[in-house]
Amino acid sequence: MSNQREQADAFLAQMDQFANMMKQSIGVPVLLDQKTGVALWWDQREIKLRFVISVEKIRKFFEALSEGKLLATKCKKSGKILFPPQVDCPDDPEDEVEWVELPKEGELVTWTVIYVKPYSFGHYNDYTVGIAKLTNGVQILAWVRETDPSKLKVGQKVKIEIVKREPEGYLTYEIVPVQE
Amino acid sequence: MGRRVAIVGTGHSKFGVRNDVNIAELAYEAISKAISSAGIEKKEIDLVVTGYVGGWSSEGLAPVVVMEYAGLTGKPGYRIEAACATGSAAIKAAHDAIASGEADIALVVGVEKMNESPTPTVVEFIGRAGNYFWEFENFGLTFPGYYALYATAYMSKYGATEEDLCRVAVKNHYYASMNPKAQFPRAITLEQCMKSRYIAWPLKLFDCSPITDGAAAVVLASEEVAQKLTDSPVWIESIGVSVGTSNLSKRDQFTSLNAATLAAKMAYKKAGIDPENPAKYLDVAEVHDCFTIAEILAYEDLGFAKRGEGYKLIRDEQTYIGGLIPVNLSGGLKAKGHPLAATGVSMAVELTNQLLGKVEKGRQADIKNGRALAHNIGGTGHYAYVTIYSLSKPRA
C-alpha cells in the first residue's frame, strides 16, 4: 500500500489530469466537483514552502547532538533551566544563561500515536509523539520508539537517545521506553 | 471599563464543504443577514473587523476581498488572528473599539474556506499551530495529536474512557441534527463513534471536528445606538482572555488548559459570577469541542465540574437540556463544523439566538438567568477566550 504522501500526490496528479482535459475541451481549468457538480477552478500556480530559520544563538545545541549530548540553557542567577534552549532569561533581564547538559533518563508524561499525518510527514509509518519529564524536571517532546498503544503507559521509565532521522538523514532525539 | 456594547444583528452561513461559493460570497451570506437583522445601513458602520486564519485558502488579504465584495471599502478595517479563537478575538477588538468611544457601530465577520486545500495540506497547516520549530519540524504533531496528548493524560489520571469521549460526540451530533446550519445535521450512535478509525490515539474520527468552510457575522453597537435599534439587545457582559505557552512541553500538566482556567476566572470576576458555581448563573454554554476531550476539559476549566469529574458530567447527561447546564446545543465544533475564524463569531450568533429564544425547537435552552457563555480556544490552549453574553444590561 502506498504511503499517505503518495496518496496525496496521486490525488493532485489526478486533479491536474482532469484540468488538462478541461483546458483542451473548454479552454480553462474548470472542473466539476464529483459529488456536487459545482464548478471549481484548479489553481495553475504552485509554490514550494520551505523556510530558513535562524539557529545562530543556539547553534551549540545542534553542535552537541553530534557528540551525543542534549543541551539546554540555564539562567545563572535563578538556576532555571530552559528547554527548548533560549538565550534570554524570561523572568529577569539582568540574568545570563549558560549551557548545561540534560539528563537522559525520565518518565513518560503523555503520548499519542499519529495515524493521519501532515503532508510533509506522509512518507513515514505511523509514529508516536510523547512528552517525557527528565530527572531534573525538564520536559521534552519527541517521537517515542513504540507505536503499539497497549505497550505504553503514563509514568513509565524512558531514556532519551540521539538518533538519525531517516530518510532525511539528520540528527535528532527520541524517547525510548526502558524495560522495567 | 468604558461604554456598554451589545449585539444588535447576527448572520450565519451554512457550514460545511462550501465549494459552491468563493470566500467573499460565503462571507457575504453572513454579512448581509447581520446588517439586515440589525436594521442598519452600511453607511452607518464605523469599523469592520474580520477574523481570518487562512493559509489553506487562496486569498491572502481576505478581509479586503470581502469588504470590496460587500461594498464596505473606505471604512476602517483590519484582520484579527488568534488561531481557532480568532472569532472571539475579533469580537473583542470590535467591542473594545466601541467601549472606548472610537466607534458606535462595528461589523465583525469571521470567515474561513478550509476546503480550498486538500486534507493533508490542511492537516499540515493546523499541525503547525503550536511551536513550529520544536514540536512540528521534527515530530509532525497534528491537531488531533495535540489534544490526544491531553486525552491520554486525562484518561490515565482520572479513569475516563474512550466511551466517555464518544458520549460528547453523540450529544453534539444529536443537537446538530436540529440545526440546519450544521455541517453534519444528523445523530450518531455511541457504537458508530467507538467503531470509527483512530486518527491520533486515543482520538477517533468521530472525536474530531471536521474541516469546514463557513462564515458568521455580528453587528455590535454602543448602548445609545443599540437602544435606538432594538428592544432586545444582547449585551457583552464580560470577556476574559489568556495566552498559554507555545511549547506543550513547557506546561505543568496535561489534564486542563491553564489559559482557559485563567480566562474563565477573569470573565466570571468581571460579570460577578461565583466561580465555584457558575452554572447557577448561566442558561447555556457553547464550548470549544474541537475534539471530544476538549469539551470535557472545558467543563472543568469553566468550573461546571470539579477537577477529574468532567467526564461524569457527560456520563450523567448533565450537559443536555434539562441537566446542570446545556452545552453546545448548536452541535458544537464537533458536528456544526469548525471554520476556524468563524467559530467564535458563530458562538456569539448561536448564544444571541438562544438568549432571545429564537433557535429551532428541540435545541432551545430554557432561558431563566438571561446569561450565556462562550468558551473559544485557539490552538491547544495557546489562546483562550471566555465571553459572557447577557439579556440584562451589565453593571457599568
PDB file of C-alpha atoms in Angstrom, chain A residues 4 8 11-12 33 36 38-40 43 49 51 53 55 58 61-62 82-86 109-121 127 129-131 133 139-143 149 154 165 170 172-173, chain B residues 17 19-20 58 118-121 123-125 127-128 131-142 144-146 148-154 156 197-203 247-254:
ATOM      1  CA  GLN A   4      -0.122   8.960   2.739  1.00  0.00           C
ATOM      2  CA  ALA A   8      -1.956  12.854  -1.634  1.00  0.00           C
ATOM      3  CA  PHE A  11      -4.883  12.928  -5.862  1.00  0.00           C
ATOM      4  CA  LEU A  12      -3.175  16.123  -7.045  1.00  0.00           C
ATOM      5  CA  ASP A  33     -16.950  18.613  -8.386  1.00  0.00           C
ATOM      6  CA  THR A  36     -21.968  18.237  -6.113  1.00  0.00           C
ATOM      7  CA  VAL A  38     -20.287  22.728  -8.859  1.00  0.00           C
ATOM      8  CA  ALA A  39     -17.625  24.416 -10.998  1.00  0.00           C
ATOM      9  CA  LEU A  40     -14.128  24.664  -9.482  1.00  0.00           C
ATOM     10  CA  ASP A  43      -5.168  26.648  -9.380  1.00  0.00           C
ATOM     11  CA  LEU A  49       7.025  26.371   1.030  1.00  0.00           C
ATOM     12  CA  PHE A  51      11.782  28.248   5.484  1.00  0.00           C
ATOM     13  CA  ILE A  53      15.270  29.598  10.335  1.00  0.00           C
ATOM     14  CA  VAL A  55      19.668  28.992  14.967  1.00  0.00           C
ATOM     15  CA  ILE A  58      21.511  28.252  19.872  1.00  0.00           C
ATOM     16  CA  PHE A  61      22.564  22.767  20.837  1.00  0.00           C
ATOM     17  CA  PHE A  62      22.950  21.395  17.321  1.00  0.00           C
ATOM     18  CA  LEU A  82      15.235  26.486  29.751  1.00  0.00           C
ATOM     19  CA  PHE A  83      14.235  23.894  27.174  1.00  0.00           C
ATOM     20  CA  PRO A  84      13.823  24.470  24.286  1.00  0.00           C
ATOM     21  CA  PRO A  85      17.045  26.435  24.848  1.00  0.00           C
ATOM     22  CA  GLN A  86      16.762  30.223  24.720  1.00  0.00           C
ATOM     23  CA  VAL A 109       4.127  12.123  30.890  1.00  0.00           C
ATOM     24  CA  THR A 110       1.806  11.604  27.937  1.00  0.00           C
ATOM     25  CA  TRP A 111       1.795  10.342  24.343  1.00  0.00           C
ATOM     26  CA  THR A 112      -0.260   9.763  21.181  1.00  0.00           C
ATOM     27  CA  VAL A 113       0.119   7.674  18.044  1.00  0.00           C
ATOM     28  CA  ILE A 114      -0.303   9.712  14.862  1.00  0.00           C
ATOM     29  CA  TYR A 115      -2.144   7.812  12.131  1.00  0.00           C
ATOM     30  CA  VAL A 116      -3.397  10.666   9.950  1.00  0.00           C
ATOM     31  CA  LYS A 117      -0.283  12.652   9.110  1.00  0.00           C
ATOM     32  CA  PRO A 118       0.521  16.116   7.833  1.00  0.00           C
ATOM     33  CA  TYR A 119       1.516  16.173   4.158  1.00  0.00           C
ATOM     34  CA  SER A 120       5.217  16.643   4.920  1.00  0.00           C
ATOM     35  CA  PHE A 121       5.157  13.629   7.282  1.00  0.00           C
ATOM     36  CA  TYR A 127       4.640   7.440  14.669  1.00  0.00           C
ATOM     37  CA  VAL A 129       4.757  11.587  19.851  1.00  0.00           C
ATOM     38  CA  GLY A 130       5.236  11.862  23.597  1.00  0.00           C
ATOM     39  CA  ILE A 131       6.399  14.166  26.347  1.00  0.00           C
ATOM     40  CA  LYS A 133       9.821  14.514  32.174  1.00  0.00           C
ATOM     41  CA  GLN A 139      10.102  18.209  29.889  1.00  0.00           C
ATOM     42  CA  ILE A 140      10.929  17.285  26.333  1.00  0.00           C
ATOM     43  CA  LEU A 141       8.646  16.438  23.415  1.00  0.00           C
ATOM     44  CA  ALA A 142       9.807  13.916  20.823  1.00  0.00           C
ATOM     45  CA  TRP A 143       8.942  10.737  18.984  1.00  0.00           C
ATOM     46  CA  PRO A 149      -0.687   1.885  22.364  1.00  0.00           C
ATOM     47  CA  VAL A 154       1.861   7.197  31.555  1.00  0.00           C
ATOM     48  CA  ARG A 165      16.144  10.569  11.366  1.00  0.00           C
ATOM     49  CA  TYR A 170      19.812  14.245  10.235  1.00  0.00           C
ATOM     50  CA  THR A 172      17.505  14.469  16.378  1.00  0.00           C
ATOM     51  CA  TYR A 173      16.459  12.978  19.722  1.00  0.00           C
TER      52      TYR A 173
ATOM     53  CA  VAL B  17     -17.900  21.871   2.293  1.00  0.00           C
ATOM     54  CA  ASN B  19     -17.266  24.873  -2.755  1.00  0.00           C
ATOM     55  CA  ASP B  20     -20.417  26.326  -4.296  1.00  0.00           C
ATOM     56  CA  SER B  58      -6.059  31.399  -1.835  1.00  0.00           C
ATOM     57  CA  PRO B 118      -6.528  19.034   0.072  1.00  0.00           C
ATOM     58  CA  THR B 119      -6.883  17.417   3.507  1.00  0.00           C
ATOM     59  CA  PRO B 120      -3.180  16.513   4.080  1.00  0.00           C
ATOM     60  CA  THR B 121      -2.261  20.181   3.471  1.00  0.00           C
ATOM     61  CA  VAL B 123      -3.671  18.785   8.477  1.00  0.00           C
ATOM     62  CA  GLU B 124      -0.187  20.231   7.939  1.00  0.00           C
ATOM     63  CA  PHE B 125      -1.232  23.849   8.471  1.00  0.00           C
ATOM     64  CA  GLY B 127      -0.411  20.877  12.911  1.00  0.00           C
ATOM     65  CA  ARG B 128       1.860  23.908  12.690  1.00  0.00           C
ATOM     66  CA  ASN B 131       5.528  25.695  18.260  1.00  0.00           C
ATOM     67  CA  TYR B 132       6.644  25.033  14.685  1.00  0.00           C
ATOM     68  CA  PHE B 133      10.375  24.612  15.203  1.00  0.00           C
ATOM     69  CA  TRP B 134      10.480  22.475  18.357  1.00  0.00           C
ATOM     70  CA  GLU B 135       7.274  20.495  18.133  1.00  0.00           C
ATOM     71  CA  PHE B 136       6.353  20.254  14.451  1.00  0.00           C
ATOM     72  CA  GLU B 137       9.527  20.371  12.326  1.00  0.00           C
ATOM     73  CA  ASN B 138      10.933  17.131  13.749  1.00  0.00           C
ATOM     74  CA  PHE B 139       7.911  15.457  15.275  1.00  0.00           C
ATOM     75  CA  GLY B 140       4.975  16.214  12.976  1.00  0.00           C
ATOM     76  CA  LEU B 141       2.289  16.774  15.564  1.00  0.00           C
ATOM     77  CA  THR B 142      -1.202  17.147  14.206  1.00  0.00           C
ATOM     78  CA  PRO B 144      -5.805  15.777  16.885  1.00  0.00           C
ATOM     79  CA  GLY B 145      -2.352  14.779  18.167  1.00  0.00           C
ATOM     80  CA  TYR B 146      -2.026  17.825  20.434  1.00  0.00           C
ATOM     81  CA  ALA B 148      -4.692  13.404  22.134  1.00  0.00           C
ATOM     82  CA  LEU B 149      -1.733  14.191  24.433  1.00  0.00           C
ATOM     83  CA  TYR B 150      -4.282  15.733  26.802  1.00  0.00           C
ATOM     84  CA  ALA B 151      -6.719  12.834  26.348  1.00  0.00           C
ATOM     85  CA  THR B 152      -4.061  10.232  27.211  1.00  0.00           C
ATOM     86  CA  ALA B 153      -3.004  12.091  30.358  1.00  0.00           C
ATOM     87  CA  TYR B 154      -6.590  12.806  31.411  1.00  0.00           C
ATOM     88  CA  SER B 156      -4.795   7.856  32.710  1.00  0.00           C
ATOM     89  CA  ARG B 197     -10.919   4.628  12.916  1.00  0.00           C
ATOM     90  CA  TYR B 198      -8.150   6.132  15.020  1.00  0.00           C
ATOM     91  CA  ILE B 199      -6.806   9.497  13.883  1.00  0.00           C
ATOM     92  CA  ALA B 200      -4.416  10.116  16.803  1.00  0.00           C
ATOM     93  CA  TRP B 201      -4.698   7.565  19.593  1.00  0.00           C
ATOM     94  CA  PRO B 202      -6.931   7.671  21.650  1.00  0.00           C
ATOM     95  CA  LEU B 203      -8.933  10.030  19.442  1.00  0.00           C
ATOM     96  CA  ASN B 247       5.540  24.616  23.502  1.00  0.00           C
ATOM     97  CA  LEU B 248       3.373  21.928  25.053  1.00  0.00           C
ATOM     98  CA  SER B 249       6.490  20.611  26.793  1.00  0.00           C
ATOM     99  CA  LYS B 250       6.524  23.780  28.912  1.00  0.00           C
ATOM    100  CA  ARG B 251       3.154  23.061  30.540  1.00  0.00           C
ATOM    101  CA  ASP B 252       2.987  21.737  34.068  1.00  0.00           C
ATOM    102  CA  GLN B 253       0.145  19.275  33.421  1.00  0.00           C
ATOM    103  CA  PHE B 254      -1.971  17.859  30.594  1.00  0.00           C
TER     104      PHE B 254
END
